[in-house]
Short mmCIF file of C-alpha atoms and ligand atoms in Angstrom, two decimals:
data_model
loop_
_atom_site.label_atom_id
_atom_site.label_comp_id
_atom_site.label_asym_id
_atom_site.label_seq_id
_atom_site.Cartn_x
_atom_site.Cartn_y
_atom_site.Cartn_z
CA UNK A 13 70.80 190.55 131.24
CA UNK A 14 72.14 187.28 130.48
CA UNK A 15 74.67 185.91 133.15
CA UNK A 16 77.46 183.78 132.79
CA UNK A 17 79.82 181.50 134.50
CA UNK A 18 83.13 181.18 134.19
CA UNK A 19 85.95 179.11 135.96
CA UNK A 20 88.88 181.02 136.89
CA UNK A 21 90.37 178.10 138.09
CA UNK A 22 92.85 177.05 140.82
CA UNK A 23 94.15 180.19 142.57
CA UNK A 24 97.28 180.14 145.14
CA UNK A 25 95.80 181.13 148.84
CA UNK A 26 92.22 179.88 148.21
CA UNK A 27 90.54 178.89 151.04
CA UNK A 28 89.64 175.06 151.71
CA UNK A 29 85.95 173.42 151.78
CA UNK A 30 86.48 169.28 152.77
CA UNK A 31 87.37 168.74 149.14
CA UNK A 32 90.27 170.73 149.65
CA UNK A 33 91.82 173.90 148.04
CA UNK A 34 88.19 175.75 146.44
CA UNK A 35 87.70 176.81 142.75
CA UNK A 36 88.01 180.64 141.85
CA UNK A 37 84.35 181.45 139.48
CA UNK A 38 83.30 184.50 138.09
CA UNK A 39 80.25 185.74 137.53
CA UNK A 40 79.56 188.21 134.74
CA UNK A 41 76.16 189.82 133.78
CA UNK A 42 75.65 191.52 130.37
CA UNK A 43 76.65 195.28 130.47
CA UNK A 44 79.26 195.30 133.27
CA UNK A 45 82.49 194.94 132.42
CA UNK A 46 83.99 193.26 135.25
CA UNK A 47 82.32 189.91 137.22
CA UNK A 48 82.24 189.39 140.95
CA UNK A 49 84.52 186.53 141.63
CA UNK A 50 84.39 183.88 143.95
CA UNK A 51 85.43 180.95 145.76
CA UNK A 52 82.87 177.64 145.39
CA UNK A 53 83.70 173.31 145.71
CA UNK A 54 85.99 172.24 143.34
CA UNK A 55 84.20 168.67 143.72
CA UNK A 56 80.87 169.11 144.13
CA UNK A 57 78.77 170.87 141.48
CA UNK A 58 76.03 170.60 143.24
CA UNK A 59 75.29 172.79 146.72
CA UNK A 60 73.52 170.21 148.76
CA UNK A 61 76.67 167.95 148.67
CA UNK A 62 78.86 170.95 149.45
CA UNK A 63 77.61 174.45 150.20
CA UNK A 64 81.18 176.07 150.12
CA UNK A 65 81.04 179.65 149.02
CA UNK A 66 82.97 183.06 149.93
CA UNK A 67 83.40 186.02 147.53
CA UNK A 68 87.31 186.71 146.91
CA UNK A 69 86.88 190.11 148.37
CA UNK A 70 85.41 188.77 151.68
CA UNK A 71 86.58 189.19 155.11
CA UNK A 72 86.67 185.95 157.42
CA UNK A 73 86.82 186.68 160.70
CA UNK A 74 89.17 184.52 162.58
CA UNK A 75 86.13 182.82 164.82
CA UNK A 76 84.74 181.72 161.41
CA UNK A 77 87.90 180.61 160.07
CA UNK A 78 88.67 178.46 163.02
CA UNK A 79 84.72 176.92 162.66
CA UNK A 80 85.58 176.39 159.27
CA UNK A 81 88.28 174.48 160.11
CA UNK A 82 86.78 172.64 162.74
CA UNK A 83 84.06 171.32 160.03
CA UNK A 84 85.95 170.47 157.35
CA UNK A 85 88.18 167.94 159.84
CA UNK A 86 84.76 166.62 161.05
CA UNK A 87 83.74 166.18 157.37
CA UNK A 88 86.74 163.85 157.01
CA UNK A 89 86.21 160.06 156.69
CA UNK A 90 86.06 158.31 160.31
CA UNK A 91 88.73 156.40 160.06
CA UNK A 92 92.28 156.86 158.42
CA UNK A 93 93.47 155.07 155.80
CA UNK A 94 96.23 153.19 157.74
CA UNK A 95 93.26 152.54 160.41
CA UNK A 96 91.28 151.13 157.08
CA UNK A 97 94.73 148.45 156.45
CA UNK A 98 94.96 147.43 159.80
CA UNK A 99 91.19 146.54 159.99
CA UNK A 100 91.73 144.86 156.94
CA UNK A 101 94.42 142.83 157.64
CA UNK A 102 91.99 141.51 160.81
CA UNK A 103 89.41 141.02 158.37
CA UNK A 104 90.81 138.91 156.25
CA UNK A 105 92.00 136.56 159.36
CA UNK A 106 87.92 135.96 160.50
CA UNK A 107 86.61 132.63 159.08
CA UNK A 108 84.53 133.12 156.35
CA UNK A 109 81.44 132.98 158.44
CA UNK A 110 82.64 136.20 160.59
CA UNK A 111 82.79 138.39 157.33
CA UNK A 112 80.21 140.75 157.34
CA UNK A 113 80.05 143.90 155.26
CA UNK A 114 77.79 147.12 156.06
CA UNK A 115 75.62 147.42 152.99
CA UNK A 116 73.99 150.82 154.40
CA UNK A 117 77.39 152.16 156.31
CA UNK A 118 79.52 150.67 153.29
CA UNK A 119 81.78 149.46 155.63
CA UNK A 120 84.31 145.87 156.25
CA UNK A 121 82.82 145.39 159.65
CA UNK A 122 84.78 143.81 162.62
CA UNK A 123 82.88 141.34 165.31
CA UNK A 124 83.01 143.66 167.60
CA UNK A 125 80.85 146.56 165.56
CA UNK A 126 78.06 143.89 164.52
CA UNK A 127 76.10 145.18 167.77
CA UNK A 128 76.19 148.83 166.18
CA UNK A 129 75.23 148.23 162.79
CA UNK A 130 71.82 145.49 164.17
CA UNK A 131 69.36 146.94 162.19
CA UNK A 132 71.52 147.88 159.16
CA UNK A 133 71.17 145.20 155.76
CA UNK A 134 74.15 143.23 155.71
CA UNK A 135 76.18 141.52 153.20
CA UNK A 136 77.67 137.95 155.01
CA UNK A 137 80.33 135.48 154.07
CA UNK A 138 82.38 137.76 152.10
CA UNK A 139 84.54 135.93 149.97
CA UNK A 140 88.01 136.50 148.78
CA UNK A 141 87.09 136.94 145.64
CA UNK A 142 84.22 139.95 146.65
CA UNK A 143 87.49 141.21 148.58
CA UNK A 144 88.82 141.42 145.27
CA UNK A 145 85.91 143.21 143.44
CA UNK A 146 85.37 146.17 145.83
CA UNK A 147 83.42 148.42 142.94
CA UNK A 148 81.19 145.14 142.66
CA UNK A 149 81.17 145.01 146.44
CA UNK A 150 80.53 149.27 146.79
CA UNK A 151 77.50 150.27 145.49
CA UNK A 152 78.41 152.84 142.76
CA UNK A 153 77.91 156.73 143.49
CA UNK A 154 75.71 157.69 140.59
CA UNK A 155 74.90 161.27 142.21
CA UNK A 156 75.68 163.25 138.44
CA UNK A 157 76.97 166.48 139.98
CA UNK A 158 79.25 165.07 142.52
CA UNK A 159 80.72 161.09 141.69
CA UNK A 160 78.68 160.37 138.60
CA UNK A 161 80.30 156.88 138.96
CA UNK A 162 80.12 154.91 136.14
CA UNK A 163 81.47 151.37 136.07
CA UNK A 164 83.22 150.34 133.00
CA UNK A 165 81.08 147.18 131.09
CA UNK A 166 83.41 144.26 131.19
CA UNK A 167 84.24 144.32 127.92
CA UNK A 168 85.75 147.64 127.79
CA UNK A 169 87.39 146.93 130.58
CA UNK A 170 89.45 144.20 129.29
CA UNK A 171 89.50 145.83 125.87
CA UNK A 172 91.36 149.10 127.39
CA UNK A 173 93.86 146.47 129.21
CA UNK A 174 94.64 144.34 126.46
CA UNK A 175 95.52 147.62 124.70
CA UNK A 176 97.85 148.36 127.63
CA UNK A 177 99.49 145.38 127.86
CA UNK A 178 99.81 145.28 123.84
CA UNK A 179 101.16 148.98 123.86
CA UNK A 180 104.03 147.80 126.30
CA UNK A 181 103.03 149.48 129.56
CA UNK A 182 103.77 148.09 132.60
CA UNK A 183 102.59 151.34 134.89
CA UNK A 184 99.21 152.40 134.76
CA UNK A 185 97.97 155.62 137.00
CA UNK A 186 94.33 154.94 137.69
CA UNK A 187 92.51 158.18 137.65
CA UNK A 188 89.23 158.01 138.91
CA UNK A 189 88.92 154.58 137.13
CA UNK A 190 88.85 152.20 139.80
CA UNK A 191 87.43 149.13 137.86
CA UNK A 192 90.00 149.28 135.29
CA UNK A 193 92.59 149.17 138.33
CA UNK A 194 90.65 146.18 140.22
CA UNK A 195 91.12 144.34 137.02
CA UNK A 196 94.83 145.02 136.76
CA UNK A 197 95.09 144.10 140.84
CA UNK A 198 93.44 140.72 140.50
CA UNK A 199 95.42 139.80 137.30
CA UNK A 200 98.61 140.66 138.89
CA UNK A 201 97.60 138.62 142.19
CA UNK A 202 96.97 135.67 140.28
CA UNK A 203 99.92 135.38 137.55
CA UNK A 204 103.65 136.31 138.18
CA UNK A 205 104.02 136.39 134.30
CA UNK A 206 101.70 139.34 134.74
CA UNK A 207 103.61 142.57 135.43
CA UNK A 208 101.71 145.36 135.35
CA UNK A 209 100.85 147.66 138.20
CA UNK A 210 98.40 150.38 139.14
CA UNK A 211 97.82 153.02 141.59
CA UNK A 212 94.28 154.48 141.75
CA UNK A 213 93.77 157.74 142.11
CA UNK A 214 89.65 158.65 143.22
CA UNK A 215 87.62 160.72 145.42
CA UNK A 216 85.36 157.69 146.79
CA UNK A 217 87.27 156.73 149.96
CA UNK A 218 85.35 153.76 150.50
CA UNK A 219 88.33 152.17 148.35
CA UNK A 220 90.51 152.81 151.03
CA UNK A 221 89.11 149.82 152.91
CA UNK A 222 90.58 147.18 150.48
CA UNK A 223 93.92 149.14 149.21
CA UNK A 224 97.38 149.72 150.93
CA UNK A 225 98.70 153.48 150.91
CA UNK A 226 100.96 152.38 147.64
CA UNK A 227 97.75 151.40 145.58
CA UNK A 228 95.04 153.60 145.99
CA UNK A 229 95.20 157.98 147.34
CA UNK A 230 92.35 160.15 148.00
CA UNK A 231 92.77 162.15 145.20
CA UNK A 232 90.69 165.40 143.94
CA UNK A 233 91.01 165.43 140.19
CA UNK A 234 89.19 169.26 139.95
CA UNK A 235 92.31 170.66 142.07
CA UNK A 236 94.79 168.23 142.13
CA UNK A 237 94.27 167.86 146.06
CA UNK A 238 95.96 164.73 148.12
CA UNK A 239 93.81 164.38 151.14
CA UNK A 240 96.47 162.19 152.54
CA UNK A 241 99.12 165.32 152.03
CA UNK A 242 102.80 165.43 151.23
CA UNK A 243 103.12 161.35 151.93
CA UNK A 244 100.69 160.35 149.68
CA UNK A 245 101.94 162.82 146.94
CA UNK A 246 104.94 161.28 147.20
CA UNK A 247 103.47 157.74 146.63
CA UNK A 248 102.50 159.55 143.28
CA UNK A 249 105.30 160.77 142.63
CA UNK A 250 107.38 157.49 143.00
CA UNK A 251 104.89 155.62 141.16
CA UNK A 252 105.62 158.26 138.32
CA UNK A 253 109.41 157.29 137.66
CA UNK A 254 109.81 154.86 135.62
CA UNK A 255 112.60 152.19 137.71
CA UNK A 256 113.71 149.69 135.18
CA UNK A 257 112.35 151.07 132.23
CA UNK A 258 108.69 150.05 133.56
CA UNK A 259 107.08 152.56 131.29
CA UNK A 260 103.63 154.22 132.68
CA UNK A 261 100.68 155.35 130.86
CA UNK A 262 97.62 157.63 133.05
CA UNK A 263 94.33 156.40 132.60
CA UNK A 264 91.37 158.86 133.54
CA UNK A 265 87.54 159.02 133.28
CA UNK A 266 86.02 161.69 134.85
CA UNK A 267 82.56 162.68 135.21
CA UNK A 268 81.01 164.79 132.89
CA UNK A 269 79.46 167.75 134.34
CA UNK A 270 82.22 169.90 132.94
CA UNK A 271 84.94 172.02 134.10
CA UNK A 272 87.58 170.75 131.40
CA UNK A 273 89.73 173.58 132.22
CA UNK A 274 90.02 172.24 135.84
CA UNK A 275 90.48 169.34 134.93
CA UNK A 276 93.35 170.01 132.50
CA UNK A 277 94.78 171.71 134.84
CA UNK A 278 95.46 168.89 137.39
CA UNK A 279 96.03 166.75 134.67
CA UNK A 280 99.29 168.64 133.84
CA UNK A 281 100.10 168.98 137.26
CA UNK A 282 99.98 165.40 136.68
CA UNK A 283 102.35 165.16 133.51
CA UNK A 284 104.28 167.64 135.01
CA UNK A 285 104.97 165.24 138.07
CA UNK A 286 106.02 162.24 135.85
CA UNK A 287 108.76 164.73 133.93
CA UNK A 288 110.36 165.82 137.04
CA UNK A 289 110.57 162.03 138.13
CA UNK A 290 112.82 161.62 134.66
CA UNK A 291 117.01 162.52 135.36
CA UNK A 292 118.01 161.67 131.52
CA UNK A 293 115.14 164.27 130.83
CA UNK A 294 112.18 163.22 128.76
CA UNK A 295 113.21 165.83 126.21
CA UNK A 296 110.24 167.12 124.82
CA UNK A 297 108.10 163.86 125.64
CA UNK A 298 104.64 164.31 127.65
CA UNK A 299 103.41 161.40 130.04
CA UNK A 300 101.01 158.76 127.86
CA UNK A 301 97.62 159.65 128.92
CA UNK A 302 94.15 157.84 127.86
CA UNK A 303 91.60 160.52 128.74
CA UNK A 304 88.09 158.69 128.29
CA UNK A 305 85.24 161.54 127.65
CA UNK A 306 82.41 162.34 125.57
CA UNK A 307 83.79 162.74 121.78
CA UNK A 308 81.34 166.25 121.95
CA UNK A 309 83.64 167.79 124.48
CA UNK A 310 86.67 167.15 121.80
CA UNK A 311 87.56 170.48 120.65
CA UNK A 312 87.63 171.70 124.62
CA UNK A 313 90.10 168.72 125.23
CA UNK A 314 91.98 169.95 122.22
CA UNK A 315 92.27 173.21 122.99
CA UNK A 316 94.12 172.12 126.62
CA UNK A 317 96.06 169.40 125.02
CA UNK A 318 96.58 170.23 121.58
CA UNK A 319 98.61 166.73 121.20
CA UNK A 320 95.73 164.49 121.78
CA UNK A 321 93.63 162.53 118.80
CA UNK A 322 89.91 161.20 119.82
CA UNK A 323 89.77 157.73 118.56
CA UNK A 324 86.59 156.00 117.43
CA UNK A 325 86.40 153.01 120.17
CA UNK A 326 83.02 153.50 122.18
CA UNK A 327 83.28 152.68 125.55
CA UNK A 328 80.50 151.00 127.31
CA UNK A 329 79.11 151.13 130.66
CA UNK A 330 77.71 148.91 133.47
CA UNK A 331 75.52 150.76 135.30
CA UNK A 332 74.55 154.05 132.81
CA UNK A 333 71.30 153.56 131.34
CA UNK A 334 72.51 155.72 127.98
CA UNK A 335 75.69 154.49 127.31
CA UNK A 336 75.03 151.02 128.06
CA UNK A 337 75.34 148.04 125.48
CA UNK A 338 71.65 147.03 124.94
CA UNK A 339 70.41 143.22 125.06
CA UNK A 340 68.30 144.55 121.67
CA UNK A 341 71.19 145.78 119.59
CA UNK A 342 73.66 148.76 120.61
CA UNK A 343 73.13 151.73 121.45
CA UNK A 344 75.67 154.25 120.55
CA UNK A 345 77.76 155.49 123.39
CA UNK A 346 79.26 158.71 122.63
CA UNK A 347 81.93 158.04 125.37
CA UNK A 348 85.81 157.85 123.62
CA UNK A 349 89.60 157.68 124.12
CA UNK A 350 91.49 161.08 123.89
CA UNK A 351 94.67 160.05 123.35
CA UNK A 352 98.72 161.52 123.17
CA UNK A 353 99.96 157.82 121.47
CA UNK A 354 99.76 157.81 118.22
CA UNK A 355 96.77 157.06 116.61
CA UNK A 356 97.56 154.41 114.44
CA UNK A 357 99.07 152.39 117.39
CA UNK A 358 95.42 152.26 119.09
CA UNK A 359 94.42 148.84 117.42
CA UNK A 360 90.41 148.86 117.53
CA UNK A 361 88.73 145.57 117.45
CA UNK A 362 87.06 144.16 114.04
CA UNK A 363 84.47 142.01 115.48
CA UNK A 364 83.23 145.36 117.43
CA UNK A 365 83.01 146.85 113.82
CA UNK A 366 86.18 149.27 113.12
CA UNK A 367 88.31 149.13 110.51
CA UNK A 368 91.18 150.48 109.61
CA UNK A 369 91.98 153.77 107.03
CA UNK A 370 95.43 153.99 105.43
CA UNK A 371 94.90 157.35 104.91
CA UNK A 372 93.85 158.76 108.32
CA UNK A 373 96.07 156.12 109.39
CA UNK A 374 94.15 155.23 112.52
CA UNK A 375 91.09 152.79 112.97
CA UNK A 376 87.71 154.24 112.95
CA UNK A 377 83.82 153.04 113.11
CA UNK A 378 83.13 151.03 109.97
CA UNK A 379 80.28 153.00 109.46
CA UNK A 380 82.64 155.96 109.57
CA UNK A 381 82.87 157.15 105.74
CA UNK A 382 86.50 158.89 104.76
CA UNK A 383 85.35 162.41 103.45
CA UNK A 384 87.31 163.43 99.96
CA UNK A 385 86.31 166.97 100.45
CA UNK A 386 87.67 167.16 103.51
CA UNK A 387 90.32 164.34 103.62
CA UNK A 388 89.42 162.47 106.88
CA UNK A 389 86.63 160.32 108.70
CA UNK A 390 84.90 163.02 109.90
CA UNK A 391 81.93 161.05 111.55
CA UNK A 392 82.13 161.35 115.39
CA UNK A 393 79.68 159.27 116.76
CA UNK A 394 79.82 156.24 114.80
CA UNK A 395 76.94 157.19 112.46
CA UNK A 396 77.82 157.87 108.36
CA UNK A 397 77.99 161.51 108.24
CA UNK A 398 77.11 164.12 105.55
CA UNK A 399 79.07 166.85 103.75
CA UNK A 400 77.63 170.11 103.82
CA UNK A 401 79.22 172.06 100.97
CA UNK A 402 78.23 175.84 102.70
CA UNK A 403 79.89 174.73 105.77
CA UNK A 404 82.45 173.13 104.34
CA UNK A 405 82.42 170.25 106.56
CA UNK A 406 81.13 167.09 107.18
CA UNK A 407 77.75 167.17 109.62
CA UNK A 408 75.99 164.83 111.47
CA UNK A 409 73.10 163.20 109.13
CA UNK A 410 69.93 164.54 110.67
CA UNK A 411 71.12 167.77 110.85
CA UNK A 412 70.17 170.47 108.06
CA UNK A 413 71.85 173.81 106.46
CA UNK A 414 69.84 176.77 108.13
CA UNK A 415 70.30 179.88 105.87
CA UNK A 416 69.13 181.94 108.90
CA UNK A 417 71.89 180.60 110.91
CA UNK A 418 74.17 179.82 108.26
CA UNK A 419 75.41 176.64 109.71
CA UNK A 420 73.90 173.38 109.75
CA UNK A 421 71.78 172.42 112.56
CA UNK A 422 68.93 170.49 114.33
CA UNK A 423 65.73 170.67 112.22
CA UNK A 424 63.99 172.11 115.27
CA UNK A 425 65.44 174.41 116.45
CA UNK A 426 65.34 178.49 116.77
CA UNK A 427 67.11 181.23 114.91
CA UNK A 428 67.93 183.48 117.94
CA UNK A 429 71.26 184.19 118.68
CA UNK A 430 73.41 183.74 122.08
CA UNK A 431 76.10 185.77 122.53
CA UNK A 432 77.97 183.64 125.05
CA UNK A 433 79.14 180.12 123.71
CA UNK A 434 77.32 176.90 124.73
CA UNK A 435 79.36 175.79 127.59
CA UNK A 436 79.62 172.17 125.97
CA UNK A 437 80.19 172.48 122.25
CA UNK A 438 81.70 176.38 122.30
CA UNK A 439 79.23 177.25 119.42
CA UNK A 440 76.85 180.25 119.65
CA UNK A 441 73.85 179.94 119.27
CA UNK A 442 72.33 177.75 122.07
CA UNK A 443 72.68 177.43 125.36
CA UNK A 444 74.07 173.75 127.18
CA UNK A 445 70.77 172.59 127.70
CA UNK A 446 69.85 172.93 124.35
CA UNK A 447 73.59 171.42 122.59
CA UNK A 448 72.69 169.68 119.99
CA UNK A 449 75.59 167.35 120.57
CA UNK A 450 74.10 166.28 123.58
CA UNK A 451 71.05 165.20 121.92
N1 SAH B 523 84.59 153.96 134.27
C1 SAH B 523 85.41 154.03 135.46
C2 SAH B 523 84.74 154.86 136.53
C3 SAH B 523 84.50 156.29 136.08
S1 SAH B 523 83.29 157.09 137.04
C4 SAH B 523 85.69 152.60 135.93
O1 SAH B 523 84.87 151.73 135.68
O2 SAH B 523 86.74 152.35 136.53
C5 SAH B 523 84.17 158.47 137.68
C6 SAH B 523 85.12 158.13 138.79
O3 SAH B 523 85.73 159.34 139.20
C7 SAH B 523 84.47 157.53 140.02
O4 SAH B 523 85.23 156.46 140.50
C8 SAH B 523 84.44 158.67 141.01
O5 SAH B 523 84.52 158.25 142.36
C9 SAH B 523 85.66 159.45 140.60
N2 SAH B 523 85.56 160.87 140.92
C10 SAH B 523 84.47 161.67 140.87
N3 SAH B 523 84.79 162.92 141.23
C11 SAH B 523 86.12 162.91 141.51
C12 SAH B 523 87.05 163.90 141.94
N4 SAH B 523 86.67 165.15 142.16
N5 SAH B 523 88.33 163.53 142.10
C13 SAH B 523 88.73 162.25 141.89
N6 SAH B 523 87.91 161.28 141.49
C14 SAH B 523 86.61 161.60 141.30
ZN1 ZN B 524 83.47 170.88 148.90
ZN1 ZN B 525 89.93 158.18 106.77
ZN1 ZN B 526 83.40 166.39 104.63
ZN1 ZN B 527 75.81 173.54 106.61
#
């Protein structure tokens, strides 16, 4: 039989693994009506960075429980955040010469820890400006089931700021994009005519080292967990209301590997933070939100925040070999901007190629032809796109109507059915591995 996973999601009383509160799963097989269910890492995706797993239905005895404990406190970053500030603020007081950074330990490093780290490769003379530039300073965590960090390319960096600034925010909550907030921290250190402010929200404490406890939390995004408890929730939480009409926008680009729905899930948690924060009510508003994710994962987006548009920009990255913009010519990120705002407010640049159509009333991919038949752009990833009269809809251009399958498809590809969805695209038919859209 077939078996299949599915995300349950966060459940009240679930016991904690070092990334906090754990995930509820269930596992089905084909032919049995109900799944076992159980608890796994809400972070990690992958067992060797976190082997945290108990069925729902299992007794812990209380010897267990208290190990458990034990190691998830020992799991815990060595030093505290405030510990982080105060070493910083004793960094930053060395002479340039007595500024050494841990390149193995990823650490600020004092005088008086040089003897420790001997052997380790060190960075030296760390400059202000590198002080500045921590995810240039931090290597980035490219592990794909776990931080799948992936640095915005300048250019979309200042594009997605500009838009800010040009949109009339002056708050930006920086989910899991820490670039985007280094960018908005140096601006703001260097111009007083520049007003905007952001708190980081991300997983990768090494940020702690080079932010105060009112710009950066250690944040879980898959269960909405503050490691630094009801304090640093609160730092949220002020950040959220909106003194002197300073109106705030969240920002968020998570890693790919999936779970949408648990995702979602904090993400309203999130919105549902910045309403409370509101005493003239924000009626029926919902917090701005830029969520930055593959355009194929669109209709599960959709289906959590019905609200949202996908807008054509492609966002480019740094360090992803895929999504990267090429020295020969680009290549086509499929990376985009789910959006709340409306669309025709999200001004895409010309010289990047986008244009403007009055009648979907929102910029899109000049290459991006509007459909008659079925009244919009329909193209997704930048590419001209073809109608397909049987499926009544517009499909990407090297895919084919199979009468077998009756739906359009990858030349190559085989008839047999799936009874479960793909877990990326929702269609029958394949299994994630296969998606086309991921091809
Ligand atoms: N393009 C962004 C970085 C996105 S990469 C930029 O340039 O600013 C994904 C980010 O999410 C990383 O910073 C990573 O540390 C963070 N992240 C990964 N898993 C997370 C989790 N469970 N909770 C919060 N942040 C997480
Ligand atoms: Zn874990
Ligand atoms: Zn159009
Ligand atoms: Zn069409
Ligand atoms: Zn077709």
């Amino acid at each position: 039989g077939r078996a299949a996973l599915a995300l349950l999601g966060p459940a009240p009383g679930a016991p904690s693994c070092p990334h906090g509160p754990a995930l509820l799963f269930v596992k089905t097989s084909q032919g049995k009506e109900e799944g076992r269910r159980f608890y796994a890492c809400s972070a990690c995706r992958d067992r060797k960075d976190c082997n945290f797993f108990q069925w729902e239905d299992e007794k812990v005895s209380e010897t267990r429980l208290a190990a458990r404990e034990d190691y998830n406190r020992n799991r815990q970053p060595s030093f505290t955040h405030r510990q982080n500030m105060d070493r910083y603020k004793n960094f930053v007081l060395l002479p340039l010469s007595k500024r050494r950074f841990c390149q193995e330990c990823q650490q600020l490093l004092l005088p008086a820890e040089w003897e420790k780290h001997s052997d380790h490769q060190l960075l030296c003379d760390i400059t202000t400006a590198q002080l500045k530039s921590p995810s240039q300073l931090l290597y980035p965590l490219e592990n794909k089931k776990t931080n799948a960090q992936y640095l915005f390319a300048d250019r979309s960096c200042q594009f997605l700021l500009n838009l800010l600034i040009d949109l009339g925010f002056r708050r930006v909550l920086s989910v899991g994009t820490p670039r985007l907030h280094e960018m908005i921290q140096s601006k703001a250190s260097q111009g007083e005519e520049f007003s905007i402010k952001s708190l980081l929200l991300d997983i990768d404490f090494r940020y702690s080292q080079f932010y105060t406890e009112d710009e950066f939390c250690h944040y879980n995004m898959f269960n909405h967990h503050f490691f630094g408890g009801e304090a640093a929730r609160e730092t949220c939480r002020k950040f959220l209301n909106e003194e002197n009409g300073e109106r705030v926008i969240m920002v968020t680009d998570p890693p790919f590997g999936g779970l949408v729905e648990a995702l979602a899930s904090s993400f309203l948690k999130l919105m549902a933070m910045w309403k409370e924060t509101e005493k003239e009510g924000h009626d029926n508003k919902e917090m701005p939100m830029f969520w930055i994710f593959p355009y194929f994962f669109e209709s599960r987006i959709l289906d959590f925040f019905p609200s949202f548009s996908m807008m054509d920009y492609q966002v480019d990255y740094d360090n992803h070999a895929l999504y990267k913009h090429g020295k020969t010519g680009r290549r086509q990120s499929p990376v985009r901007i789910f959006t709340n705002l409306t669309p025709s407010m999200i001004v895409l640049p010309e010289e990047e190629g986008y244009r403007f159509c009055t009648i979907c009333q929102r910029y899109v991919s000049s290459s991006n032809q509007h459909c008659e038949i079925c009244n919009s752009c329909t193209s997704k990833d930048g590419r001209r796109w073809k109608h397909c009269v049987l499926c009544k809809r517009c499909v990407k251009p090297s895919w084919f109507h199979c009468n077998n399958c009756n739906c359009c498809t990858l030349q190559k590809h085989s008839c047999e059915k799936t009874d479960v969805g793909c877990f990326v695209c929702g269609k029958a038919g394949h299994k994630r591995s296969a998606c086309p859209s991921l091809s």
